Coordinates of C-alpha atoms in Angstrom, one line a residue:
X28 CA -1.0 23.1 -15.5
X29 CA 2.0 23.7 -14.5
X30 CA 4.0 21.8 -13.2
X31 CA 7.5 20.4 -14.9
X32 CA 10.2 18.2 -14.5
X33 CA 12.4 20.7 -12.7
X34 CA 14.1 19.2 -9.8
X35 CA 14.7 16.0 -12.2
X36 CA 16.7 17.7 -14.4
X37 CA 20.5 17.8 -13.1
X38 CA 23.8 16.2 -13.7
X39 CA 22.1 12.6 -14.6
X40 CA 19.4 14.1 -17.1
X41 CA 18.1 14.4 -19.2
X42 CA 19.9 15.2 -22.1
X43 CA 16.4 15.7 -24.5
X44 CA 12.3 16.7 -24.2
X45 CA 11.0 16.7 -27.3
X46 CA 7.2 18.2 -27.3
X47 CA 5.6 17.8 -30.3
X48 CA 2.0 18.3 -31.5
X49 CA -0.6 18.7 -34.9
X50 CA -3.1 20.8 -35.2
X51 CA -4.7 18.4 -37.8
X52 CA -5.0 15.2 -35.4
X53 CA -5.2 17.1 -31.7
X54 CA -1.7 15.3 -31.4
X55 CA -0.3 16.5 -28.3
X56 CA 3.2 13.9 -27.1
X57 CA 6.6 14.2 -25.1
X58 CA 10.1 12.0 -25.5
X59 CA 12.4 12.7 -22.9
X60 CA 15.4 10.6 -23.0
X61 CA 16.8 11.0 -19.7
X62 CA 20.3 9.8 -19.9
X63 CA 22.3 7.2 -23.2
X64 CA 25.2 7.0 -22.1
X65 CA 24.9 3.0 -21.3
X66 CA 22.6 3.0 -24.9
X67 CA 20.3 3.6 -27.5
X68 CA 17.3 5.2 -25.6
X69 CA 14.7 2.5 -25.0
X70 CA 11.1 2.4 -22.4
X71 CA 7.3 1.9 -23.9
X72 CA 5.4 4.2 -24.9
X73 CA 2.8 5.2 -23.1
X74 CA -1.0 6.7 -24.2
X75 CA -2.9 9.2 -21.2
X76 CA -5.6 11.8 -20.7
X77 CA -3.5 12.9 -17.8
X78 CA -0.3 12.2 -19.2
X79 CA 2.3 15.0 -18.1
X80 CA 6.0 15.9 -18.9
X81 CA 7.1 15.3 -15.6
X82 CA 5.2 11.8 -15.5
X83 CA 7.1 10.7 -18.4
X84 CA 10.1 12.2 -17.3
X85 CA 9.9 10.5 -13.2
X86 CA 9.4 7.6 -15.9
X87 CA 12.2 8.3 -18.0
X88 CA 14.7 8.5 -15.3
X89 CA 12.8 5.3 -13.7
X90 CA 14.5 3.7 -17.3
X91 CA 18.2 4.6 -16.8
X92 CA 18.1 2.9 -13.5
X93 CA 16.6 -0.1 -14.7
X94 CA 18.5 -0.7 -17.5
X95 CA 22.0 -0.3 -15.2
X96 CA 20.4 -2.2 -12.6
X97 CA 19.9 -5.3 -14.3
X98 CA 23.6 -4.7 -16.2
X99 CA 22.1 -4.2 -20.2
X100 CA 23.7 -1.8 -22.4
X101 CA 20.7 0.9 -23.1
X102 CA 19.8 4.9 -22.2
X103 CA 16.9 5.7 -20.3
X104 CA 13.8 6.8 -22.0
X105 CA 9.8 7.7 -22.1
X106 CA 7.1 8.8 -24.6
X107 CA 4.0 9.4 -24.1
X108 CA 0.4 11.3 -25.9
X109 CA -1.7 13.1 -23.9
X110 CA -5.5 11.6 -25.0
X111 CA -8.1 8.8 -24.8
X112 CA -6.4 5.5 -25.9
X113 CA -9.7 4.8 -26.7
X114 CA -10.2 7.6 -29.2
X115 CA -11.4 6.3 -32.3
X116 CA -9.0 8.8 -34.0
X117 CA -6.2 7.2 -32.0
X118 CA -4.1 5.8 -35.3
X119 CA -3.8 9.5 -36.8
X120 CA -3.0 10.3 -33.3
X121 CA -0.1 7.5 -33.6
X122 CA 0.8 7.9 -36.6
X123 CA 1.5 11.8 -36.2
X124 CA 3.8 11.3 -33.2
X125 CA 5.5 8.7 -35.0
X126 CA 5.9 11.2 -37.3
X127 CA 7.1 14.5 -35.0
X128 CA 9.5 11.9 -33.9
X129 CA 11.1 10.8 -37.1
X130 CA 14.7 12.5 -36.6
X131 CA 14.5 11.3 -32.8
X132 CA 13.5 7.6 -33.9
X133 CA 15.0 4.4 -34.3
X134 CA 18.4 6.8 -34.1
X135 CA 18.0 8.1 -30.1
X136 CA 15.0 6.4 -28.9
X137 CA 13.3 3.5 -30.2
X138 CA 9.1 3.0 -29.5
X139 CA 7.5 0.4 -26.6
X140 CA 4.2 -0.6 -25.6
X141 CA 3.3 0.8 -22.2
X142 CA -0.3 1.6 -20.1
X143 CA -3.0 2.6 -23.6
X144 CA -1.0 0.9 -26.3
X145 CA -0.7 -2.6 -27.5
X146 CA 0.7 -5.1 -30.6
X147 CA -1.5 -2.9 -33.1
X148 CA -0.6 0.1 -32.6
X149 CA 3.9 -0.5 -32.7
X150 CA 2.4 -1.9 -35.5
X151 CA 1.4 1.3 -36.8
X152 CA 4.8 3.0 -35.6
X153 CA 6.8 0.5 -37.8
X154 CA 4.2 1.0 -41.0
X155 CA 4.4 5.3 -40.6
X156 CA 8.7 5.3 -40.0
X157 CA 8.5 2.6 -42.7
X158 CA 11.5 0.8 -40.5
X159 CA 11.2 -2.5 -38.9
X160 CA 14.0 -0.8 -36.0
X161 CA 11.2 1.4 -35.5
X162 CA 9.1 -0.1 -31.9
X163 CA 9.3 -3.3 -30.3
X164 CA 6.7 -5.0 -28.6
X165 CA 5.8 -5.6 -32.5
X166 CA 2.7 -8.4 -33.7
X167 CA 4.4 -11.8 -33.7
X168 CA 3.1 -11.6 -37.6
X169 CA 5.7 -8.6 -37.5
X170 CA 8.0 -10.9 -35.7
X171 CA 7.9 -9.6 -32.2
X172 CA 7.6 -10.8 -29.0
X173 CA 4.3 -10.9 -27.0
X174 CA 5.6 -9.4 -23.6
X175 CA 1.8 -9.8 -21.6
X176 CA 1.1 -12.9 -23.1
X177 CA 4.6 -14.5 -22.2
X178 CA 3.6 -12.9 -19.4
X179 CA 7.3 -11.8 -18.6
X180 CA 7.6 -8.8 -16.3
X181 CA 5.1 -11.2 -13.8
X182 CA 7.5 -13.4 -13.6
X183 CA 10.4 -11.5 -13.5
X184 CA 8.1 -10.0 -10.0
X185 CA 7.2 -13.3 -9.0
X186 CA 11.1 -14.8 -9.0
X187 CA 11.9 -11.4 -7.7
X188 CA 9.7 -12.5 -5.1
X189 CA 11.2 -15.8 -4.4
X190 CA 14.5 -14.5 -3.4
X191 CA 13.6 -11.6 -2.0
X192 CA 12.5 -14.8 0.8
X193 CA 15.5 -16.5 0.6
X194 CA 17.6 -13.6 1.2
X195 CA 15.0 -12.9 4.2
X196 CA 15.0 -16.6 5.3
X197 CA 10.9 -16.4 4.7
X198 CA 9.7 -19.5 2.8
X199 CA 8.3 -18.6 -0.1
X200 CA 6.0 -21.4 -0.1
X201 CA 3.0 -21.6 1.9
X202 CA 3.4 -17.3 2.2
X203 CA 0.2 -14.8 1.7
X204 CA 0.9 -12.4 -1.7
X205 CA -1.7 -9.3 -2.1
X206 CA -1.6 -8.2 -5.8
X207 CA -2.6 -4.9 -5.8
X208 CA -3.7 -4.5 -10.1
X209 CA -4.6 -7.8 -12.0
X210 CA -3.5 -6.8 -15.5
X211 CA -1.0 -8.7 -17.4
X212 CA 1.8 -8.4 -14.5
X213 CA -0.5 -9.1 -11.6
X214 CA -1.6 -12.3 -13.4
X215 CA 1.5 -13.0 -14.4
X216 CA 2.8 -13.2 -10.9
X217 CA -0.1 -14.1 -9.8
X218 CA -0.1 -17.3 -11.5
X219 CA 3.9 -17.6 -11.0
X220 CA 3.5 -17.4 -7.7
X221 CA 1.3 -20.8 -7.5
X222 CA 3.5 -22.5 -9.6
X223 CA 6.5 -21.7 -6.7
X224 CA 3.8 -22.4 -3.9
X225 CA 3.0 -19.7 -2.1
X226 CA -0.6 -18.7 -1.7
X227 CA -2.9 -15.5 -3.3
X228 CA -4.8 -13.9 -0.8
X229 CA -6.3 -10.5 -2.0
X230 CA -5.6 -8.8 -6.1
X231 CA -7.8 -5.6 -7.1
X232 CA -8.0 -3.9 -10.7
X233 CA -10.4 -0.4 -10.9
X234 CA -13.3 -2.0 -10.2
X235 CA -12.5 -3.0 -7.0
X236 CA -10.8 -5.8 -4.7
X237 CA -11.2 -9.9 -3.6
X238 CA -10.3 -10.7 -0.9
X239 CA -10.1 -14.8 0.8
X240 CA -8.0 -15.3 3.7
X241 CA -7.5 -19.3 2.3
X242 CA -6.4 -18.2 -1.2
X243 CA -8.2 -17.5 -4.1
X244 CA -8.5 -19.8 -7.1
X245 CA -6.3 -18.1 -9.5
X246 CA -6.9 -19.6 -12.9
X247 CA -10.6 -18.7 -12.6
X248 CA -9.3 -15.5 -12.2
X249 CA -7.2 -14.8 -14.9
X250 CA -9.7 -16.6 -16.8
X251 CA -12.7 -13.9 -15.4
X252 CA -9.8 -11.3 -16.5
X253 CA -9.4 -12.7 -20.3
X254 CA -14.1 -12.0 -20.6
X255 CA -14.5 -9.7 -18.2
X256 CA -11.3 -7.2 -17.8
X257 CA -11.6 -5.4 -14.4
X258 CA -14.7 -6.8 -13.9
X259 CA -13.7 -10.3 -13.0
X260 CA -13.8 -9.6 -10.0
X261 CA -17.1 -8.6 -9.4
X262 CA -17.8 -12.3 -10.8
X263 CA -15.3 -14.0 -8.6
X264 CA -17.4 -13.1 -5.3
X265 CA -18.0 -10.3 -2.8
X266 CA -16.3 -7.3 -4.1
X267 CA -14.5 -4.9 -1.3
X268 CA -13.4 -1.3 -1.8
X269 CA -10.1 -1.8 -4.1
X270 CA -7.2 -0.7 -1.2
X271 CA -8.4 -3.7 0.3
X272 CA -5.4 -5.2 -1.7
X273 CA -3.1 -2.9 0.1
X274 CA -4.3 -3.3 3.4
X275 CA -4.9 -7.2 3.3
X276 CA -3.7 -9.7 5.8
X277 CA -0.4 -11.3 3.8
X278 CA 3.7 -11.6 4.5
X279 CA 4.7 -9.9 0.6
X280 CA 2.8 -7.2 -0.6
X281 CA 2.7 -6.6 -4.8
X282 CA 1.8 -3.2 -6.1
X283 CA 1.8 -3.9 -9.5
X284 CA -0.6 -0.8 -10.9
X285 CA 0.1 2.7 -10.5
X286 CA 2.5 5.3 -9.1
X287 CA 2.0 6.5 -5.6
X288 CA -0.2 3.9 -4.0
X289 CA 1.6 2.9 -0.9
X290 CA 0.9 5.6 1.6
X291 CA 2.6 6.9 5.0
X292 CA -0.4 5.5 6.4
X293 CA -0.3 1.9 4.2
X294 CA 3.8 1.8 4.8
X295 CA 3.0 2.6 8.9
X296 CA -0.1 -0.4 9.3
X297 CA 0.8 -3.2 6.9
X298 CA 2.0 -6.1 8.3
X299 CA 3.9 -7.8 5.5
X300 CA 7.6 -8.9 5.7
X301 CA 8.5 -7.7 2.2
X302 CA 6.8 -5.3 -0.5
X303 CA 8.3 -5.9 -3.8
X304 CA 7.6 -3.4 -6.6
X305 CA 6.2 -4.8 -9.9
X306 CA 4.6 -1.4 -10.6
X307 CA 6.6 1.7 -12.1
X308 CA 7.0 4.0 -8.6
X309 CA 4.5 2.8 -6.1
X310 CA 5.7 4.1 -3.1
X311 CA 7.3 7.1 -2.1
X312 CA 11.0 7.9 -0.2
X313 CA 8.6 8.7 2.8
X314 CA 7.4 5.7 2.7
X315 CA 9.9 3.6 1.8
X316 CA 12.1 5.0 4.6
X317 CA 8.7 3.9 7.1
X318 CA 8.9 0.5 6.4
X319 CA 12.4 0.4 6.0
X320 CA 12.6 1.4 10.1
X321 CA 10.1 -1.1 10.4
X322 CA 12.2 -3.9 9.3
X323 CA 9.7 -4.2 6.0
X324 CA 12.3 -4.9 2.8
X325 CA 10.8 -2.9 -0.5
X326 CA 12.9 -4.9 -3.3
X327 CA 12.7 -1.5 -5.9
X328 CA 10.7 -1.0 -9.2
X329 CA 13.3 -1.3 -11.2
X330 CA 14.9 -3.8 -10.0
X331 CA 11.9 -6.3 -9.8
X332 CA 10.1 -5.5 -12.5
X333 CA 12.6 -5.6 -15.2
X334 CA 11.8 -8.8 -16.4
X335 CA 10.1 -6.4 -19.4
X336 CA 13.0 -4.7 -20.2
X337 CA 15.2 -8.3 -20.7
X338 CA 12.4 -9.4 -23.3
X339 CA 12.9 -5.7 -24.7
X340 CA 16.4 -6.5 -24.8
X341 CA 16.4 -9.6 -26.9
X342 CA 13.7 -7.6 -28.8
X343 CA 16.0 -4.7 -29.8
X344 CA 18.7 -7.0 -30.4
X345 CA 16.5 -8.8 -33.0
X346 CA 14.0 -5.8 -34.2
X347 CA 16.1 -6.8 -38.0
X348 CA 16.8 -10.9 -37.3
X349 CA 14.6 -12.8 -39.7
X350 CA 14.9 -15.0 -36.5
X351 CA 12.5 -15.1 -34.0
X352 CA 13.6 -15.3 -29.8
X353 CA 12.9 -18.0 -28.5
X354 CA 10.9 -18.0 -24.8
X355 CA 12.7 -20.1 -23.3
X356 CA 15.7 -18.1 -23.3
X357 CA 14.3 -15.3 -22.2
X358 CA 12.5 -16.8 -19.3
X359 CA 16.0 -18.5 -18.5
X360 CA 17.5 -14.4 -18.2
X361 CA 14.9 -13.2 -16.8
X362 CA 15.0 -15.8 -14.0
X363 CA 19.5 -15.4 -13.3
X364 CA 19.5 -11.7 -13.9
X365 CA 16.0 -11.1 -11.4
X366 CA 17.3 -13.0 -8.9
X367 CA 21.1 -12.5 -8.4
X368 CA 20.0 -8.6 -8.6
X369 CA 17.6 -8.7 -5.6
X370 CA 19.7 -11.0 -3.7
X371 CA 23.7 -8.3 -4.6
X372 CA 20.9 -4.6 -3.7
X373 CA 19.3 -6.5 0.0
X374 CA 23.0 -8.2 0.6
X375 CA 23.9 -4.3 0.4
X376 CA 21.0 -3.1 1.3
X377 CA 22.3 -4.9 4.9
X378 CA 25.8 -4.1 5.1
X379 CA 25.5 -0.5 3.5
X380 CA 22.3 0.7 6.5
X381 CA 21.0 1.6 2.8
X382 CA 17.2 1.0 1.9
X383 CA 16.7 -0.9 -1.0
X384 CA 16.1 1.9 -3.1
X385 CA 19.4 3.7 -2.3
X386 CA 21.3 0.7 -2.2
X387 CA 19.5 -0.3 -6.3
X388 CA 20.6 3.6 -6.9
X389 CA 24.0 3.4 -5.7
X390 CA 24.9 0.4 -7.6
X391 CA 23.2 1.8 -11.0
X392 CA 24.7 5.1 -10.6
X393 CA 28.0 3.8 -10.1
X394 CA 27.4 2.6 -13.7
X395 CA 26.2 5.5 -15.2
X396 CA 29.1 7.8 -14.3
X397 CA 31.2 4.9 -15.0
X398 CA 29.6 5.1 -18.9
X399 CA 30.0 9.6 -18.6
X400 CA 33.0 9.5 -17.8
X401 CA 34.5 6.8 -20.8
X402 CA 32.5 8.8 -22.9
X403 CA 34.4 12.3 -21.6
X404 CA 30.5 13.6 -20.8
X405 CA 31.0 16.2 -17.6
X406 CA 28.0 16.1 -15.6
X407 CA 26.1 19.5 -14.4
X408 CA 23.5 20.9 -13.1
X409 CA 20.9 22.3 -15.6
X410 CA 18.6 25.2 -14.9
X411 CA 15.5 23.9 -17.0
X412 CA 11.9 23.9 -16.4
X413 CA 9.6 22.4 -18.8
X414 CA 5.6 22.7 -18.4
X415 CA 3.4 20.2 -19.2
X416 CA 1.6 19.4 -22.2
X417 CA -0.7 22.6 -22.5

């Protein structure tokens, strides 16, 4: 494989790409510092057997815009390890990864949690580097904030959905919602949406989907998810193909799984009124254009799923503090910031005739560019290409 990040390297970054390896453990990984004009690089750390540098670079760029769009002062970055999260040698691999990036962590980048990593893995990063500032996402016993347990990202997605519905004169109460992906984000979004009066009609996992036009029992699904994982859909009822959640008859679609799931065909055929991006990069530029031309608003990922980074910002600030952040403070800030940002982006989209993504990018880019100029950083084109992990 030779796909690189050429085309993602531009006047905005990446500022630094560090590819690391360790022969003893077989560890191979990468850190991408995309743009740190507004602060220390921050973005989750993932572990995947199909990881590429390009994937990490795309996600790091998303973090640049996400931090700027939510107006919190950190920079865009992302890290990843090429490997199986279930590898019995995982701890040794994580420790090797932490050691290999000891020059960058925590001065330039702080580890976090993303796909394939959990709280106990953050604790390993902390222990290996001997620094409480090395990672966010720590277990509560080490002063951390349990993001997934609290459901901060999914909560924010639901808050953004209600703000978008209000902006488009759609009553969220009684609206039918389909959620693709029922992990931490999808579950928390479903729970909060039900609290807000919406009806969840379809959800999917890697094991398939369940659909009921009259509404699913979200509480039961959450309990089944805790017991059976992705197989929760099989225990709930008749299992349908996983892409059913992308095509189900609904008012609001929330893609909350992986990248590039809402393709042109789905964009051209869906009957939803709103798409709220719970996952990172679930739509392509062309599918977004199709949706926009059809009058379907898409709330961008770095607006809708920014609840996690609001919580991360609290955790970043509290890394060396002996006091634990109160969850109530975080939920209040998530609701306030995400609702305001969603409304601002949709209003700018309408005013300027832009897609919501274009409007959000413009807002974020203005903030990043101003920071770069104030720091006397002159944007310029780069010509380097970086291969995938080999």
